[in-house]
Coordinates of C-alpha atoms in Angstrom, one line a residue:
M1 CA 15.4 67.4 -11.1
T2 CA 19.0 66.2 -10.7
P3 CA 19.9 64.4 -7.8
P4 CA 20.9 66.4 -4.6
P5 CA 24.8 68.0 -4.7
A6 CA 27.6 66.6 -3.0
R7 CA 27.8 67.4 0.8
R8 CA 30.7 69.4 2.1
R9 CA 32.7 68.2 5.1
R10 CA 34.7 70.8 7.5
N11 CA 37.0 70.8 9.9
G12 CA 35.9 72.0 13.3
A13 CA 35.4 75.6 14.3
T14 CA 38.1 77.2 16.0
G15 CA 37.9 80.2 18.2
S16 CA 35.4 83.1 16.8
A17 CA 36.3 82.2 13.3
P18 CA 32.9 82.4 10.7
A19 CA 31.9 79.4 9.8
H20 CA 32.5 80.0 5.7
N21 CA 36.4 80.4 6.4
L22 CA 36.7 76.7 7.7
P23 CA 38.8 74.6 5.2
R24 CA 36.9 71.9 3.1
R25 CA 37.7 68.5 3.4
G26 CA 35.5 66.6 1.4
T27 CA 32.0 66.0 -0.3
V28 CA 29.8 62.8 0.7
R29 CA 26.3 62.4 -0.8
R30 CA 23.6 64.2 1.3
A31 CA 21.8 60.8 2.1
Q32 CA 24.9 59.8 3.6
A33 CA 24.7 62.4 6.4
I34 CA 22.0 60.1 7.7
T35 CA 23.0 56.7 7.1
T36 CA 26.8 56.3 6.8
Y37 CA 28.2 59.4 8.0
G38 CA 26.0 60.8 10.8
V39 CA 26.7 62.5 14.0
G40 CA 29.7 60.3 15.8
S41 CA 30.8 58.6 12.8
L42 CA 34.2 58.5 11.2
I43 CA 34.9 59.7 7.8
A44 CA 38.1 59.3 6.0
V45 CA 39.1 61.8 3.7
D46 CA 42.0 61.5 1.7
Q47 CA 44.9 60.7 4.2
E48 CA 43.1 62.0 7.2
S49 CA 40.4 60.9 9.6
F50 CA 37.1 62.9 11.4
V51 CA 34.7 62.3 13.5
V52 CA 31.2 64.2 12.6
S53 CA 30.4 67.0 15.1
G54 CA 27.2 66.7 17.4
L55 CA 23.8 68.7 16.8
D56 CA 24.5 71.4 19.8
G57 CA 27.3 73.4 21.2
A58 CA 29.5 75.8 19.8
D59 CA 30.7 73.6 17.1
E60 CA 27.3 71.9 16.1
S61 CA 27.2 69.9 13.3
W62 CA 24.2 71.1 11.2
S63 CA 23.8 74.8 10.5
A64 CA 20.0 75.8 10.7
D65 CA 20.4 78.2 8.3
E66 CA 21.2 75.7 5.6
S67 CA 19.2 72.8 7.1
P68 CA 15.6 73.1 5.4
R69 CA 12.9 71.9 8.0
I70 CA 10.7 69.1 6.7
H71 CA 7.6 67.6 8.7
E72 CA 5.8 64.3 9.1
R73 CA 3.7 64.7 12.2
R74 CA 3.4 60.9 12.8
L75 CA 7.1 60.1 13.3
A76 CA 7.5 63.3 15.2
R77 CA 5.3 62.2 17.6
L78 CA 6.7 58.8 17.8
L79 CA 10.5 60.1 18.3
D80 CA 9.0 63.3 20.5
V81 CA 9.9 66.1 18.4
D82 CA 8.4 68.9 16.5
Y83 CA 10.3 68.8 13.2
F84 CA 13.1 67.3 11.2
R85 CA 15.8 69.1 9.1
L86 CA 17.7 67.8 5.9
P87 CA 21.6 67.8 5.7
P88 CA 22.8 71.2 4.5
A89 CA 23.0 71.0 0.9
S90 CA 26.6 71.9 -0.9
D91 CA 26.2 74.1 -3.7
D92 CA 27.4 77.6 -5.0
G93 CA 25.5 79.3 -2.4
S94 CA 26.5 77.3 0.6
K95 CA 28.7 79.4 3.1
D96 CA 28.4 76.2 5.6
G97 CA 28.6 72.7 5.9
L98 CA 29.0 69.3 8.2
R99 CA 31.4 70.1 10.8
V100 CA 33.7 67.4 11.9
R101 CA 36.7 67.1 14.5
R102 CA 39.7 65.4 13.9
F103 CA 40.1 61.9 15.6
P104 CA 41.7 59.8 16.4
L105 CA 44.5 62.6 17.5
M106 CA 47.1 59.9 17.5
H107 CA 49.0 59.6 14.1
S108 CA 52.1 57.8 13.0
C109 CA 55.0 59.5 10.3
P110 CA 55.8 56.5 8.2
E111 CA 59.3 58.0 7.6
C112 CA 60.4 58.7 11.5
T113 CA 58.0 55.7 12.5
E114 CA 57.2 58.5 15.6
L115 CA 53.7 57.8 17.3
Q116 CA 52.1 60.8 18.9
R117 CA 49.3 63.3 18.8
H118 CA 48.6 65.0 15.7
R119 CA 49.5 68.5 16.8
D120 CA 53.1 67.4 18.1
F121 CA 54.5 66.7 14.9
N122 CA 54.0 70.6 14.2
P123 CA 52.4 70.2 11.0
P124 CA 52.2 73.3 8.6
A125 CA 48.5 74.9 8.8
G126 CA 46.2 73.3 6.9
R127 CA 48.2 70.1 6.2
S128 CA 48.4 66.9 7.8
V129 CA 52.2 66.1 7.4
C130 CA 55.3 65.6 9.7
G131 CA 56.6 68.8 10.3
T132 CA 60.2 67.1 10.3
C133 CA 60.0 64.3 7.7
E134 CA 57.1 66.3 5.2
V135 CA 55.5 63.0 4.4
D136 CA 51.6 62.3 5.0
L137 CA 51.0 61.2 8.3
V138 CA 49.1 58.2 9.0
P139 CA 45.7 58.2 11.2
S140 CA 45.8 55.7 14.2
R141 CA 43.9 52.3 12.7
F142 CA 42.8 51.6 15.9
V143 CA 40.5 53.1 18.4
V144 CA 38.3 51.8 21.5
A145 CA 34.5 52.0 22.2
C146 CA 31.9 50.6 24.6
E147 CA 28.9 49.7 24.1
A148 CA 27.2 52.8 25.6
G149 CA 28.4 54.4 22.8
H150 CA 31.7 56.2 24.0
L151 CA 34.6 56.5 21.6
G152 CA 38.6 56.8 22.4
E153 CA 42.0 56.6 21.3
F154 CA 43.4 53.5 21.3
P155 CA 45.8 53.2 24.4
Y156 CA 49.3 52.7 22.8
W157 CA 51.4 53.5 26.0
Q158 CA 49.8 51.1 28.4
W159 CA 50.0 48.6 25.8
V160 CA 53.6 48.8 25.4
H161 CA 54.5 49.2 29.2
R162 CA 52.5 46.2 30.2
S163 CA 54.1 43.6 32.5
K164 CA 54.3 40.0 32.1
E165 CA 51.1 39.4 33.8
R166 CA 49.0 41.7 31.1
G167 CA 48.8 44.7 33.7
A168 CA 49.9 48.4 33.1
T169 CA 53.4 48.8 35.0
A170 CA 52.4 52.4 35.8
T171 CA 49.8 55.3 35.4
G172 CA 52.3 57.8 34.5
Q173 CA 54.4 58.7 31.5
C174 CA 58.4 57.3 31.3
G175 CA 59.6 60.2 29.3
G176 CA 60.1 58.3 26.2
K177 CA 58.5 58.5 22.5
L178 CA 56.4 56.0 21.0
R179 CA 57.0 54.7 17.5
L180 CA 55.3 52.3 15.0
R181 CA 56.6 50.4 12.6
T182 CA 55.6 47.6 9.9
S183 CA 57.5 44.6 9.8
G184 CA 56.1 43.8 6.5
R185 CA 56.3 40.0 7.0
T186 CA 52.4 39.5 7.0
A187 CA 49.3 41.5 6.8
S188 CA 48.4 40.5 10.5
L189 CA 48.4 42.3 13.6
R190 CA 51.8 40.7 14.3
S191 CA 53.3 42.6 11.9
I192 CA 52.5 45.9 13.4
L193 CA 54.9 46.9 16.0
V194 CA 55.0 49.6 18.8
S195 CA 57.8 50.5 20.9
C196 CA 59.0 53.0 23.6
T197 CA 62.5 54.9 23.5
C198 CA 62.7 54.6 27.2
G199 CA 64.2 51.1 26.9
Q200 CA 62.2 50.1 30.1
A201 CA 59.5 48.0 27.9
P202 CA 60.5 45.6 24.8
E203 CA 59.0 46.4 21.5
V204 CA 55.4 44.5 20.9
S205 CA 52.9 43.6 18.5
M206 CA 49.4 44.6 18.1
E207 CA 48.5 40.8 18.3
G208 CA 46.2 40.2 20.7
S209 CA 44.6 43.8 21.2
F210 CA 41.2 42.6 19.7
R211 CA 40.6 40.2 22.6
R212 CA 37.4 40.8 24.2
N213 CA 39.3 41.1 27.7
A214 CA 42.6 42.6 26.3
L215 CA 42.2 46.1 27.7
K216 CA 40.3 44.8 31.1
D217 CA 43.8 43.1 31.8
L218 CA 45.3 46.4 31.4
G219 CA 43.1 47.8 34.1
L220 CA 41.3 50.1 31.6
K221 CA 37.8 50.8 31.8
C222 CA 36.0 53.2 29.6
R223 CA 36.1 57.2 30.9
G224 CA 33.0 58.1 28.8
T225 CA 34.8 60.1 26.3
R226 CA 32.6 61.6 23.4
P227 CA 34.9 63.2 20.8
W228 CA 32.3 64.3 18.5
L229 CA 30.8 67.1 21.0
G230 CA 34.7 68.5 22.0
A231 CA 37.7 67.0 24.0
S232 CA 36.2 67.8 27.1
A233 CA 32.9 66.4 26.7
I234 CA 33.2 63.1 29.3
A235 CA 30.6 61.5 30.5
S236 CA 32.0 60.4 34.1
D237 CA 31.6 56.9 35.5
C238 CA 30.9 55.2 32.5
G239 CA 33.3 51.7 33.7
L240 CA 32.1 49.5 30.9
L241 CA 34.4 47.1 28.9
L242 CA 36.4 48.6 26.4
R243 CA 37.0 47.1 22.9
T244 CA 39.5 47.6 20.1
L245 CA 38.2 48.1 16.8
Q246 CA 39.4 49.3 13.5
R247 CA 38.6 52.6 12.4
G248 CA 36.8 51.8 9.7
S249 CA 34.8 49.0 11.1
S250 CA 31.0 49.0 10.9
S251 CA 30.7 48.2 14.6
V252 CA 32.2 51.6 15.2
W253 CA 29.0 53.5 14.1
Q254 CA 25.6 52.0 13.3
P255 CA 22.6 54.3 13.1
V256 CA 19.3 53.8 14.7
L257 CA 16.7 54.9 11.7
K258 CA 13.2 55.3 12.2
S259 CA 10.7 55.7 8.9
A260 CA 6.9 56.5 8.1
L261 CA 5.1 56.6 5.1
S262 CA 3.2 60.2 4.9
I263 CA -0.7 59.0 4.9
P264 CA -3.8 61.0 5.1
P265 CA -4.6 63.3 6.9
W266 CA -1.2 64.5 7.3
S267 CA 0.4 63.7 3.6
D268 CA -1.0 67.2 2.1
G269 CA 1.2 69.1 4.3
R270 CA -1.7 71.2 5.6
G271 CA -0.8 70.8 9.2
D272 CA 2.9 71.5 8.5
P273 CA 2.8 75.2 9.5
L274 CA 1.7 74.4 13.0
A275 CA 4.3 71.4 13.5
E276 CA 5.8 73.1 16.7
H277 CA 2.4 73.6 18.1
W278 CA 0.5 69.9 18.0
D279 CA 1.5 68.8 21.3
A280 CA 0.0 72.0 23.1
L281 CA -3.2 71.8 21.1
R282 CA -3.4 68.0 21.8
Q283 CA -4.5 69.3 25.6
Y284 CA -7.6 71.2 24.3
D285 CA -10.6 69.1 23.6
R286 CA -13.0 71.8 23.0
R287 CA -13.2 73.9 20.0
E288 CA -13.4 77.3 21.6
H289 CA -10.2 76.7 23.4
V290 CA -8.3 75.7 20.5
E291 CA -9.4 78.8 18.7
I292 CA -8.3 81.0 21.8
Y293 CA -4.9 79.2 21.7
L294 CA -4.2 80.1 18.3
K295 CA -5.3 83.5 18.3
G296 CA -2.6 84.0 21.2
V297 CA -0.1 82.2 19.1
F298 CA -0.5 84.3 15.9
K299 CA -1.3 87.3 17.5
G300 CA -4.1 88.8 16.0
E301 CA -2.8 87.5 12.5
P302 CA -4.8 84.7 10.3
C303 CA -4.1 81.3 11.4
P304 CA -2.6 79.6 8.2
V305 CA -4.6 76.7 9.1
P306 CA -8.3 76.8 9.0
L307 CA -10.0 76.0 12.4
D308 CA -12.2 73.1 11.0
E309 CA -9.1 71.6 9.5
V310 CA -7.0 71.7 12.8
M311 CA -10.0 70.3 14.4
A312 CA -9.9 67.7 11.8
L313 CA -6.5 67.0 12.2
L314 CA -6.6 66.6 16.2
D315 CA -9.2 64.2 16.0
A316 CA -7.7 62.2 13.5
E317 CA -4.6 61.9 15.7
R318 CA -6.4 61.2 18.9
E319 CA -7.7 58.1 16.9
E320 CA -4.2 56.5 16.9
D321 CA -3.8 56.7 20.7
P322 CA -3.7 53.4 22.3
D323 CA -6.4 52.4 24.2
G324 CA -6.1 52.3 28.1
D325 CA -4.2 54.3 30.6
T326 CA -0.8 52.6 30.9
A327 CA 1.4 54.5 28.6
P328 CA 2.8 52.7 25.6
T329 CA 6.1 51.8 24.9
F330 CA 8.2 52.9 22.0
D331 CA 7.8 49.6 20.3
H332 CA 4.2 49.7 20.6
R333 CA 3.8 53.2 19.3
Y334 CA 6.0 52.3 16.2
R335 CA 3.9 49.2 15.7
A336 CA 0.9 51.4 15.9
L337 CA 2.3 53.7 13.5
R338 CA 2.8 50.4 11.0
N339 CA -0.7 49.4 11.5
K340 CA -2.1 52.5 10.1
E341 CA -0.2 52.5 7.1
Y342 CA -1.2 48.9 6.5
D343 CA -4.7 49.8 7.0
R344 CA -4.3 53.2 4.8
L345 CA -2.5 51.0 1.9
R346 CA -5.1 48.6 2.1
S347 CA -8.3 50.7 2.0
G348 CA -6.5 53.4 -0.8
N349 CA -6.3 57.0 -1.5
D350 CA -7.9 57.8 -5.2
E351 CA -5.9 60.2 -7.0
S352 CA -9.1 61.9 -8.4
E353 CA -10.5 62.9 -5.3
Q354 CA -7.1 64.3 -3.7
S355 CA -5.5 67.9 -4.6
R356 CA -2.0 68.6 -6.2
N357 CA -0.4 68.4 -3.0
E358 CA -1.2 64.8 -2.1
Q359 CA 1.9 63.0 -1.4
F360 CA 0.0 59.5 -1.1
V361 CA -1.9 58.1 -4.1
C362 CA -2.9 54.5 -3.7
E363 CA -5.4 52.7 -6.3
T364 CA -6.9 49.5 -7.2
P365 CA -5.8 48.2 -10.2
L366 CA -8.1 48.0 -13.2
G367 CA -7.3 44.2 -14.3
D368 CA -8.9 40.7 -12.9
Q369 CA -7.7 40.1 -9.5
S370 CA -9.0 36.5 -9.4
V371 CA -5.7 35.3 -11.6
L372 CA -4.1 35.7 -8.2
G373 CA -6.5 33.5 -6.4
P374 CA -4.4 30.0 -7.0
L375 CA -1.0 31.9 -5.9
G376 CA -2.6 32.9 -2.3
V377 CA -2.0 36.5 -3.4
T378 CA -4.9 38.9 -3.0
G379 CA -5.5 42.7 -2.5
P380 CA -2.5 44.2 -4.9
M381 CA -2.5 48.0 -4.8
L382 CA -0.9 50.5 -7.0
V383 CA 1.0 53.2 -4.9
K384 CA 1.6 55.7 -7.5
K385 CA 2.9 58.1 -5.1
L386 CA 4.5 58.0 -1.9
R387 CA 6.6 59.9 0.9
E388 CA 9.0 58.3 3.2
V389 CA 10.9 60.4 6.0
R390 CA 14.0 58.5 7.2
A391 CA 15.1 60.1 10.6
L392 CA 18.2 59.4 12.4
K393 CA 17.3 58.6 15.9
A394 CA 20.6 58.1 17.3
F395 CA 23.5 55.8 16.9
T396 CA 25.3 52.7 18.5
R397 CA 28.7 51.3 18.7
L398 CA 29.4 47.5 19.2
V399 CA 25.7 46.5 19.2
D400 CA 23.6 45.9 16.5
A401 CA 21.2 48.6 15.9
E402 CA 18.5 46.3 14.7
S403 CA 18.2 44.4 18.3
T404 CA 19.2 47.4 20.5
T405 CA 17.5 49.0 23.4
E406 CA 17.1 52.7 23.9
A407 CA 19.6 52.4 27.1
K408 CA 22.3 51.7 24.4
E409 CA 21.4 54.4 21.9
M410 CA 23.7 57.1 22.0
P411 CA 21.8 60.3 21.5
L412 CA 22.7 63.1 18.8
S413 CA 23.5 66.0 21.1
D414 CA 24.4 66.6 24.5
S415 CA 21.3 68.5 25.5
P416 CA 17.4 67.8 24.3
L417 CA 16.5 69.1 21.0
R418 CA 13.1 69.6 19.5
W419 CA 14.6 68.2 15.9
L420 CA 16.2 65.6 14.2
P421 CA 18.2 65.0 11.2
A422 CA 16.3 63.2 8.5
M423 CA 15.9 62.9 4.8
Q424 CA 12.3 62.9 2.7
V425 CA 12.3 60.5 -0.2
H426 CA 9.5 60.0 -3.0
G427 CA 8.6 57.1 -5.1
E428 CA 6.3 54.4 -6.0
G429 CA 5.6 50.8 -5.2
V430 CA 3.4 47.9 -5.4
F431 CA 1.3 46.6 -2.2
L432 CA 0.3 43.1 -1.7
R433 CA -1.0 40.7 0.8
L434 CA -1.2 37.2 1.3
D435 CA -4.5 35.0 1.5
E436 CA -5.6 35.1 5.4
D437 CA -7.2 31.4 5.5
R438 CA -4.4 29.9 3.4
L439 CA -1.8 31.4 5.4
D440 CA -3.3 30.0 8.7
S441 CA -3.9 26.7 7.5
W442 CA 0.1 26.6 6.4
E443 CA 1.1 28.3 9.4
K444 CA -0.2 25.5 11.5
A445 CA 1.9 22.8 9.8
T446 CA 4.4 20.8 11.7
A447 CA 7.2 21.2 9.4
V448 CA 7.0 25.0 9.2
A449 CA 6.7 25.4 12.9
A450 CA 10.0 23.3 13.6
R451 CA 11.8 25.3 11.0
I452 CA 11.1 28.6 11.9
D453 CA 11.9 27.4 16.0
R454 CA 15.2 26.7 14.8
M455 CA 15.6 30.4 13.5
R456 CA 13.7 31.9 16.2
T457 CA 15.9 30.2 19.1
A458 CA 19.2 31.0 17.0
H459 CA 18.1 34.7 17.1
Q460 CA 16.8 34.7 20.6
R461 CA 20.3 33.5 21.5
V462 CA 22.2 36.4 19.6
L463 CA 19.9 38.7 21.1
E464 CA 20.4 37.6 24.7
R465 CA 24.2 37.3 24.1
R466 CA 23.9 41.0 23.0
A467 CA 22.1 42.2 26.1
D468 CA 23.1 43.5 29.5
D469 CA 19.9 41.9 31.1
P470 CA 18.9 38.6 29.2
S471 CA 15.8 38.2 30.9
R472 CA 14.8 41.7 29.8
V473 CA 15.3 40.9 26.2
A474 CA 12.3 41.5 23.9
P475 CA 11.1 37.8 22.2
S476 CA 12.9 37.5 18.4
P477 CA 10.1 38.7 15.8
A478 CA 10.8 35.6 13.8
T479 CA 7.4 33.9 13.3
P480 CA 6.1 31.7 9.8
R481 CA 4.4 34.8 8.2
M482 CA 7.3 37.1 8.8
V483 CA 9.9 34.9 7.6
L484 CA 7.7 34.1 4.8
L485 CA 6.8 37.9 3.8
H486 CA 10.5 38.8 4.2
T487 CA 11.6 36.1 2.0
L488 CA 9.0 36.5 -0.7
A489 CA 9.8 40.4 -0.8
H490 CA 13.5 39.2 -1.7
V491 CA 12.7 37.4 -4.3
L492 CA 10.3 39.8 -5.7
I493 CA 12.6 42.5 -5.6
N494 CA 15.1 40.3 -7.7
E495 CA 12.5 40.0 -10.3
W496 CA 11.5 43.5 -10.8
S497 CA 15.1 44.5 -10.6
L498 CA 15.0 42.9 -14.2
E499 CA 11.4 43.6 -15.1
A500 CA 11.1 47.3 -14.2
G501 CA 14.5 48.6 -15.0
Y502 CA 15.6 49.7 -11.5
P503 CA 18.8 48.2 -9.9
A504 CA 17.9 45.9 -6.7
A505 CA 19.8 48.7 -4.4
S506 CA 17.1 51.1 -5.4
L507 CA 14.0 49.1 -4.5
R508 CA 12.8 48.6 -0.9
E509 CA 10.9 46.4 1.2
R510 CA 8.4 47.3 3.7
L511 CA 7.0 44.1 6.0
Y512 CA 3.6 44.2 7.6
A513 CA 3.9 41.0 9.7
A514 CA 1.6 40.5 12.6
D515 CA -1.3 38.3 13.8
D516 CA -3.7 41.0 11.9
M517 CA -1.2 41.7 9.1
A518 CA 0.3 39.8 6.3
G519 CA 1.4 42.4 3.5
V520 CA 4.7 43.9 1.9
L521 CA 5.1 47.2 0.1
I522 CA 8.0 47.2 -2.3
Y523 CA 8.9 50.4 -3.5
T524 CA 11.5 52.9 -4.9
A525 CA 12.5 55.6 -2.9
T526 CA 14.8 58.3 -3.7
S527 CA 15.4 62.0 -3.0
D528 CA 14.4 63.4 -6.6
S529 CA 11.5 62.5 -9.2
A530 CA 13.5 59.7 -10.5
G531 CA 11.6 56.9 -7.9
S532 CA 8.3 57.7 -9.7
L533 CA 8.6 57.1 -13.1
G534 CA 5.9 54.2 -13.5
G535 CA 8.3 51.5 -14.2
L536 CA 7.5 49.6 -11.1
V537 CA 4.0 50.5 -10.0
A538 CA 2.8 49.3 -13.6
Q539 CA 4.2 45.5 -12.5
G540 CA 1.3 45.7 -9.8
E541 CA -1.5 45.0 -12.7
P542 CA -2.8 41.4 -11.8
E543 CA -1.8 39.9 -15.0
L544 CA 1.9 41.0 -14.5
L545 CA 1.6 40.3 -11.0
D546 CA 0.8 36.7 -11.3
R547 CA 3.5 36.2 -14.0
T548 CA 6.2 37.5 -11.8
V549 CA 5.0 35.8 -8.6
R550 CA 5.5 32.6 -10.5
S551 CA 8.5 33.3 -12.2
A552 CA 10.2 34.6 -8.6
V553 CA 9.1 31.5 -6.9
H554 CA 10.3 29.1 -10.1
R555 CA 13.7 30.9 -9.6
A556 CA 14.0 30.5 -6.2
E557 CA 13.6 26.9 -6.5
W558 CA 17.1 26.6 -8.0
C559 CA 20.2 28.3 -6.3
S560 CA 23.9 27.9 -7.8
S561 CA 25.1 26.8 -4.4
D562 CA 22.6 23.9 -4.2
P563 CA 22.3 21.7 -2.5
L564 CA 24.4 23.2 0.2
C565 CA 22.4 26.2 0.6
M566 CA 19.0 24.1 0.9
E567 CA 20.3 21.6 3.3
T568 CA 22.2 23.8 5.4
E569 CA 21.3 24.0 9.3
A570 CA 22.1 27.4 9.7
S571 CA 23.8 30.3 7.5
G572 CA 24.0 33.8 7.5
A573 CA 25.2 36.5 10.2
D574 CA 25.4 34.1 13.5
G575 CA 23.4 31.3 11.7
I576 CA 20.0 33.4 12.0
N577 CA 19.1 32.4 8.3
L578 CA 18.3 29.0 6.9
A579 CA 18.3 28.5 2.9
A580 CA 19.5 31.8 1.8
C581 CA 22.5 33.1 0.7
H582 CA 23.9 36.0 -1.9
A583 CA 23.4 33.8 -5.0
C584 CA 19.8 32.9 -4.2
V585 CA 17.7 35.8 -1.9
M586 CA 20.0 38.1 0.0
L587 CA 19.8 41.7 -1.0
P588 CA 22.0 44.6 -1.0
E589 CA 21.6 45.8 2.6
T590 CA 20.1 49.3 1.7
S591 CA 16.8 47.5 0.4
C592 CA 16.4 45.1 3.5
E593 CA 14.8 45.8 6.6
H594 CA 16.4 43.4 8.9
N595 CA 20.0 43.3 7.5
N596 CA 19.6 39.9 5.7
I597 CA 18.5 38.0 8.4
L598 CA 15.3 35.6 9.0
L599 CA 15.1 34.5 5.3
D600 CA 14.4 30.9 4.3
R601 CA 13.6 30.0 0.5
A602 CA 12.4 26.6 1.7
L603 CA 9.2 28.2 3.1
L604 CA 8.4 29.6 -0.5
V605 CA 9.0 26.3 -2.6
G606 CA 9.7 23.5 0.1
T607 CA 12.6 21.0 0.1
P608 CA 13.3 18.1 -2.2
Q609 CA 12.6 15.9 1.0
D610 CA 9.6 18.1 2.3
P611 CA 7.7 19.8 -0.9
D612 CA 4.8 20.4 1.3
L613 CA 6.7 23.1 3.5
G614 CA 6.7 25.6 0.9
F615 CA 3.5 28.1 0.7
F616 CA 3.5 28.3 -2.9
M617 CA 4.1 24.7 -3.7
G618 CA 3.7 23.4 -7.0
I619 CA 3.7 26.8 -8.6
V620 CA 6.0 27.2 -11.6
A621 CA 6.5 30.0 -14.4
H622 CA 4.3 30.3 -17.2

């Protein structure tokens, strides 16, 4: 199979024109419609800038005819939807694509220096040029956003017409025209100058516009604008603090992604034909009631899933329900989903006992596992086949998507939908666990606890600073076993990228760290068959795994940035890491579940002053 074709980006629909008559604006890879250019994000195409449209409304972003359905029952149940849709692919038979709207609307002409809305330049149809100068227009480099996810134009008029006391002089217009030029003296904001032809205000630079309270000092608050849903889509009474951002900043759009591995009994796809009916079927406990419901749904036609299988799937789903009458939170349900994956990875799923449609094959290696005992590693499993579904749940602005709350997540549509955008990827991997007895005694060491306390305190401080109500912030997930497993996964990925023939960016980690879990899955996951070539899964045989762990730990003993890296009191974003940098354990962000935070290789190998700190103390390569 070849990689999926590039996606088409198109301008927003106007009037009643057919979708296939809309001009093409560019292409992106299919997976980017989930991870990089999802709903509400900004995309630059040549000299133009657009925002990706929402999932509903007259200008809905995805055409249902070109967005195939995919199913993953456990993830759909977690996210309260019936199914997922793939991004529409761009190929010879495609008539539609991902809809976009022009944003920001404010543009400047580098020739005449006028700064105004795009339409006021009177550009020729289909082009983004100044109608007078015939040079390419430049979209505004600056936008504003709030932590609730709203997005708006930078208020240039108020910025120019502010008083010495930093307040806006008036709320109306002055009759003049705005102009924007660059002095060229420096590359800083001080060289970007904005003026008005009214003569009532001096020319001002953009310096200071990124201050946290810069727009608050002008008396401006968020009006709730949502340009990806249309110019009239305004959520009233937002009132939050507005922040100035560069149009290409990563803070403008961060995806909230949730994923799940397809595991039995849902991994053979036999329950997919009833995807939209499982929630209704769960209301019935008795077999005859289920049978009556299915007869009503299919109007006398035979049900595509035998009744015995329907009952078996319902029983398996009820086993995942939490005990007690209290409704579980989203985090509890997501943790339960991970627990089921961990149990299945431990128990395996032999290929010889499954059908050809099975998407999860996990087997015990044939070699002698006792060689791993001195390392403290146990229970390796060869995951010869896996399928992962990654769904775009929502997105955030200004707030780190990894530590956000649902209150700060912006939904992908204005009205509730029964589906979400998603990608399905196939691959292979190696699962391993750490010896619980050895891990328990290591965790209780005073030096280990003290080192983790420093990381946890720094992380908790960051979470509270980003929260509206610090008293309701969830505790930091930093624990000795979590940081140890996370750092171990990173050094193994770096090692296997050399041994297995895959670049580090194509390998991913999946951590299982809790009081009753201590495992890590390292796997390839691509949207075609290239992720299942056997190069990685072969590394899980005990003899090879023993050599790999020793080599990875030995490599982690020294960093080219030492002694600075090992002796630092804090490193990484917001000082949440300790002994970790891009020269030793950090990975491409696509490979890491936690954005390269909560890492410390000292927990693997110890420090020169305290070698006993390392879990793998004394281990060297063969």
